[in-house]
Amino acid sequence: MNKQERRLVVSRGQADPLWWTKNILGVKLLSAGEEKILQAVPFAWEENKPLVIPSGHAQGKDFIASCVSLWFLYNHVPSKVIFTAPTDRQVRKIMWMEIKKRLANT
């Protein structure tokens, strides 16, 4: 890949978390809802508005959060990503486990 092609990949990755998640992380998304969330991220970021995702059990929120956090971390250097949850166990055992899975596949 030449320098111009690398610049295009970086530029596309910064602008499109859905593309980055599929092509750089190599993640296969499970639902159209997950794609919609990833497509909404840049608009929420540009508008400086929160992105609200409905709660519920086993809906992939932590999975998508891991994808978005890695996209942001790698595409907005220097940056930090902060995770919060109602309990420490949720952060350590669930959210960080999802991050480790995404990184293991790259």
Coordinates of N, CA and C in Angstrom, one line a residue:
M1 N 0.9 -1.2 0.0 CA 0.0 0.0 0.0 C 0.9 1.2 0.0
N2 N 0.7 2.1 -0.9 CA 1.5 3.3 -1.0 C 1.0 4.4 0.0
K3 N 1.7 5.5 0.0 CA 1.4 6.5 1.0 C 0.0 7.1 0.8
Q4 N -0.4 7.4 -0.5 CA -1.7 7.9 -0.7 C -2.8 7.0 -0.4
E5 N -2.6 5.7 -0.6 CA -3.6 4.7 -0.2 C -3.8 4.6 1.3
R6 N -2.7 4.7 2.0 CA -2.7 4.7 3.5 C -3.4 5.9 4.0
R7 N -3.2 7.1 3.4 CA -3.9 8.3 3.8 C -5.4 8.1 3.6
L8 N -5.8 7.5 2.5 CA -7.3 7.3 2.2 C -7.9 6.4 3.3
V9 N -7.1 5.3 3.6 CA -7.6 4.4 4.6 C -7.8 5.1 6.0
V10 N -6.8 5.9 6.4 CA -6.8 6.6 7.6 C -8.0 7.6 7.6
S11 N -8.1 8.3 6.5 CA -9.2 9.3 6.4 C -10.6 8.6 6.5
R12 N -10.7 7.5 5.8 CA -12.0 6.8 5.8 C -12.3 6.3 7.2
G13 N -11.3 5.7 7.8 CA -11.4 5.2 9.2 C -11.8 6.2 10.2
Q14 N -11.3 7.4 10.1 CA -11.6 8.5 11.0 C -13.0 8.9 10.8
A15 N -13.5 8.9 9.6 CA -14.9 9.4 9.3 C -16.0 8.4 9.5
D16 N -15.6 7.1 9.4 CA -16.7 6.1 9.3 C -16.4 4.9 10.3
P17 N -16.9 5.0 11.5 CA -16.7 3.9 12.4 C -17.3 2.5 12.0
L18 N -18.3 2.5 11.2 CA -18.9 1.3 10.7 C -17.8 0.6 9.7
W19 N -17.3 1.4 8.8 CA -16.3 0.8 7.9 C -15.1 0.4 8.7
W20 N -14.6 1.2 9.6 CA -13.4 0.8 10.4 C -13.6 -0.4 11.2
T21 N -14.8 -0.6 11.8 CA -15.1 -1.8 12.6 C -15.1 -3.0 11.7
K22 N -15.7 -2.9 10.5 CA -15.7 -4.1 9.7 C -14.4 -4.4 9.0
N23 N -13.7 -3.4 8.6 CA -12.5 -3.6 7.8 C -11.2 -3.6 8.6
I24 N -11.1 -2.9 9.6 CA -9.8 -2.8 10.4 C -9.9 -3.8 11.6
L25 N -11.0 -3.7 12.3 CA -11.2 -4.7 13.4 C -11.6 -6.1 12.9
G26 N -12.1 -6.1 11.7 CA -12.6 -7.4 11.2 C -13.8 -8.0 11.9
V27 N -14.6 -7.1 12.4 CA -15.8 -7.6 13.1 C -17.0 -7.8 12.2
K28 N -17.7 -8.9 12.4 CA -18.9 -9.2 11.7 C -20.1 -8.8 12.6
L29 N -20.8 -7.8 12.2 CA -21.9 -7.3 13.0 C -23.1 -8.2 12.9
L30 N -23.8 -8.3 14.0 CA -24.9 -9.3 14.1 C -26.2 -8.8 13.7
S31 N -26.4 -7.4 13.7 CA -27.7 -6.9 13.4 C -27.7 -5.6 12.8
A32 N -28.8 -5.2 12.1 CA -28.9 -3.9 11.5 C -28.8 -2.8 12.6
G33 N -29.3 -3.1 13.8 CA -29.3 -2.2 14.9 C -27.8 -1.8 15.2
E34 N -26.9 -2.7 15.2 CA -25.5 -2.4 15.5 C -24.9 -1.5 14.4
E35 N -25.3 -1.8 13.2 CA -24.8 -0.9 12.1 C -25.4 0.5 12.3
K36 N -26.6 0.6 12.6 CA -27.2 2.0 12.8 C -26.5 2.7 13.9
I37 N -26.2 2.1 15.0 CA -25.5 2.7 16.1 C -24.1 3.2 15.6
L38 N -23.4 2.4 14.9 CA -22.1 2.8 14.4 C -22.2 4.0 13.4
Q39 N -23.2 3.9 12.6 CA -23.4 5.0 11.6 C -23.8 6.3 12.3
A40 N -24.5 6.2 13.5 CA -24.9 7.4 14.2 C -23.8 8.1 15.0
V41 N -22.7 7.4 15.3 CA -21.6 7.9 16.1 C -21.0 9.2 15.5
P42 N -20.6 9.3 14.3 CA -20.0 10.5 13.8 C -21.0 11.7 13.8
F43 N -22.3 11.5 13.6 CA -23.2 12.6 13.7 C -23.4 13.1 15.1
A44 N -23.4 12.2 16.1 CA -23.5 12.6 17.5 C -22.2 13.3 17.9
W45 N -21.1 12.9 17.4 CA -19.8 13.5 17.7 C -19.8 14.9 17.1
E46 N -20.1 15.1 15.8 CA -20.1 16.4 15.2 C -21.1 17.4 15.8
E47 N -22.2 16.9 16.2 CA -23.3 17.7 16.8 C -23.1 17.9 18.3
N48 N -22.1 17.2 18.9 CA -21.8 17.3 20.3 C -23.1 16.9 21.1
K49 N -23.7 15.8 20.7 CA -24.9 15.4 21.3 C -24.7 13.9 21.8
P50 N -25.4 13.5 22.9 CA -25.3 12.2 23.3 C -25.9 11.2 22.3
L51 N -25.4 10.0 22.3 CA -26.0 8.9 21.5 C -26.7 8.0 22.5
V52 N -28.0 7.9 22.4 CA -28.8 7.1 23.4 C -29.1 5.8 22.8
I53 N -28.7 4.7 23.5 CA -29.0 3.3 23.1 C -29.9 2.7 24.1
P54 N -31.0 2.1 23.7 CA -31.9 1.5 24.6 C -31.3 0.4 25.5
S55 N -31.7 0.3 26.7 CA -31.1 -0.7 27.6 C -31.9 -2.0 27.4
G56 N -31.4 -3.1 27.9 CA -32.0 -4.4 27.8 C -30.8 -5.4 28.0
H57 N -31.2 -6.6 28.2 CA -30.3 -7.7 28.4 C -29.9 -8.3 27.1
A58 N -28.6 -8.6 26.9 CA -28.1 -9.3 25.8 C -28.4 -8.7 24.5
Q59 N -28.2 -7.4 24.4 CA -28.5 -6.6 23.1 C -27.3 -6.2 22.4
G60 N -26.1 -6.5 23.0 CA -24.9 -6.2 22.3 C -24.3 -4.8 22.6
K61 N -24.8 -4.2 23.7 CA -24.3 -2.8 24.0 C -22.8 -2.8 24.3
D62 N -22.4 -3.8 25.1 CA -20.9 -3.8 25.4 C -20.1 -4.1 24.2
F63 N -20.6 -5.0 23.3 CA -19.9 -5.3 22.1 C -19.7 -4.1 21.3
I64 N -20.8 -3.3 21.1 CA -20.7 -2.1 20.3 C -19.9 -1.0 21.0
A65 N -20.0 -0.9 22.3 CA -19.1 0.0 23.0 C -17.7 -0.3 22.8
S66 N -17.3 -1.6 22.8 CA -15.9 -1.9 22.6 C -15.5 -1.5 21.2
C67 N -16.3 -1.7 20.2 CA -16.0 -1.3 18.8 C -15.8 0.2 18.7
V68 N -16.8 1.0 19.3 CA -16.7 2.4 19.2 C -15.5 3.0 20.0
S69 N -15.2 2.4 21.2 CA -14.1 2.9 22.0 C -12.8 2.7 21.3
L70 N -12.6 1.5 20.6 CA -11.4 1.3 19.9 C -11.3 2.1 18.7
W71 N -12.4 2.3 18.0 CA -12.4 3.2 16.8 C -11.9 4.6 17.3
F72 N -12.5 5.1 18.3 CA -12.2 6.5 18.8 C -10.7 6.5 19.2
L73 N -10.3 5.6 20.0 CA -8.9 5.6 20.5 C -7.9 5.6 19.4
Y74 N -8.1 4.8 18.4 CA -7.1 4.7 17.3 C -7.2 5.8 16.3
N75 N -8.4 6.4 16.2 CA -8.6 7.4 15.1 C -8.6 8.9 15.6
H76 N -8.5 9.1 16.9 CA -8.4 10.4 17.4 C -7.3 10.5 18.4
V77 N -6.1 10.4 17.9 CA -4.9 10.4 18.7 C -4.5 11.9 18.9
P78 N -4.1 12.2 20.1 CA -4.1 11.5 21.4 C -5.5 11.5 22.0
S79 N -5.9 10.4 22.5 CA -7.3 10.4 23.2 C -7.3 9.4 24.3
K80 N -8.3 9.5 25.1 CA -8.5 8.6 26.2 C -10.0 8.2 26.1
V81 N -10.3 6.9 26.5 CA -11.7 6.4 26.5 C -11.9 6.0 27.9
I82 N -13.0 6.5 28.5 CA -13.4 6.2 29.9 C -14.6 5.3 29.9
F83 N -14.6 4.2 30.6 CA -15.7 3.3 30.7 C -16.3 3.5 32.1
T84 N -17.7 3.6 32.1 CA -18.4 3.6 33.4 C -19.5 2.6 33.3
A85 N -19.8 2.1 34.5 CA -20.9 1.1 34.6 C -21.4 1.2 36.1
P86 N -22.6 0.6 36.3 CA -23.1 0.7 37.7 C -22.2 0.0 38.7
T87 N -21.4 -1.1 38.3 CA -20.6 -1.8 39.2 C -19.2 -1.9 38.6
D88 N -18.2 -2.1 39.5 CA -16.8 -2.3 39.1 C -16.7 -3.6 38.3
R89 N -17.5 -4.6 38.7 CA -17.5 -5.9 38.1 C -17.9 -5.8 36.6
Q90 N -18.9 -5.0 36.3 CA -19.3 -4.8 35.0 C -18.2 -4.2 34.1
V91 N -17.5 -3.3 34.6 CA -16.4 -2.7 33.8 C -15.3 -3.7 33.6
R92 N -14.9 -4.4 34.7 CA -13.7 -5.3 34.6 C -14.1 -6.6 33.9
K93 N -15.2 -7.2 34.2 CA -15.5 -8.5 33.7 C -16.3 -8.5 32.4
I94 N -17.0 -7.5 32.1 CA -17.8 -7.5 30.9 C -17.2 -6.6 29.8
M95 N -17.1 -5.3 30.2 CA -16.6 -4.3 29.2 C -15.2 -4.6 28.8
W96 N -14.3 -4.8 29.7 CA -12.9 -5.1 29.3 C -12.7 -6.4 28.6
M97 N -13.6 -7.4 28.9 CA -13.5 -8.6 28.2 C -13.9 -8.4 26.7
E98 N -14.8 -7.5 26.5 CA -15.2 -7.2 25.1 C -14.1 -6.5 24.3
I99 N -13.4 -5.6 25.0 CA -12.2 -4.9 24.4 C -11.1 -5.9 24.1
K100 N -10.9 -6.8 25.0 CA -9.8 -7.8 24.8 C -10.2 -8.8 23.6
K101 N -11.4 -9.1 23.5 CA -11.9 -9.9 22.3 C -11.6 -9.2 21.0
R102 N -12.0 -7.9 21.0 CA -11.8 -7.2 19.7 C -10.3 -7.1 19.4
L103 N -9.5 -6.8 20.4 CA -8.0 -6.7 20.1 C -7.4 -8.0 19.7
A104 N -7.9 -9.1 20.3 CA -7.4 -10.5 19.9 C -7.6 -10.8 18.5
N105 N -8.7 -10.2 17.9 CA -9.0 -10.6 16.5 C -8.3 -9.7 15.5
T106 N -7.6 -8.7 15.9 CA -6.9 -7.8 15.0 C -5.5 -8.3 14.6

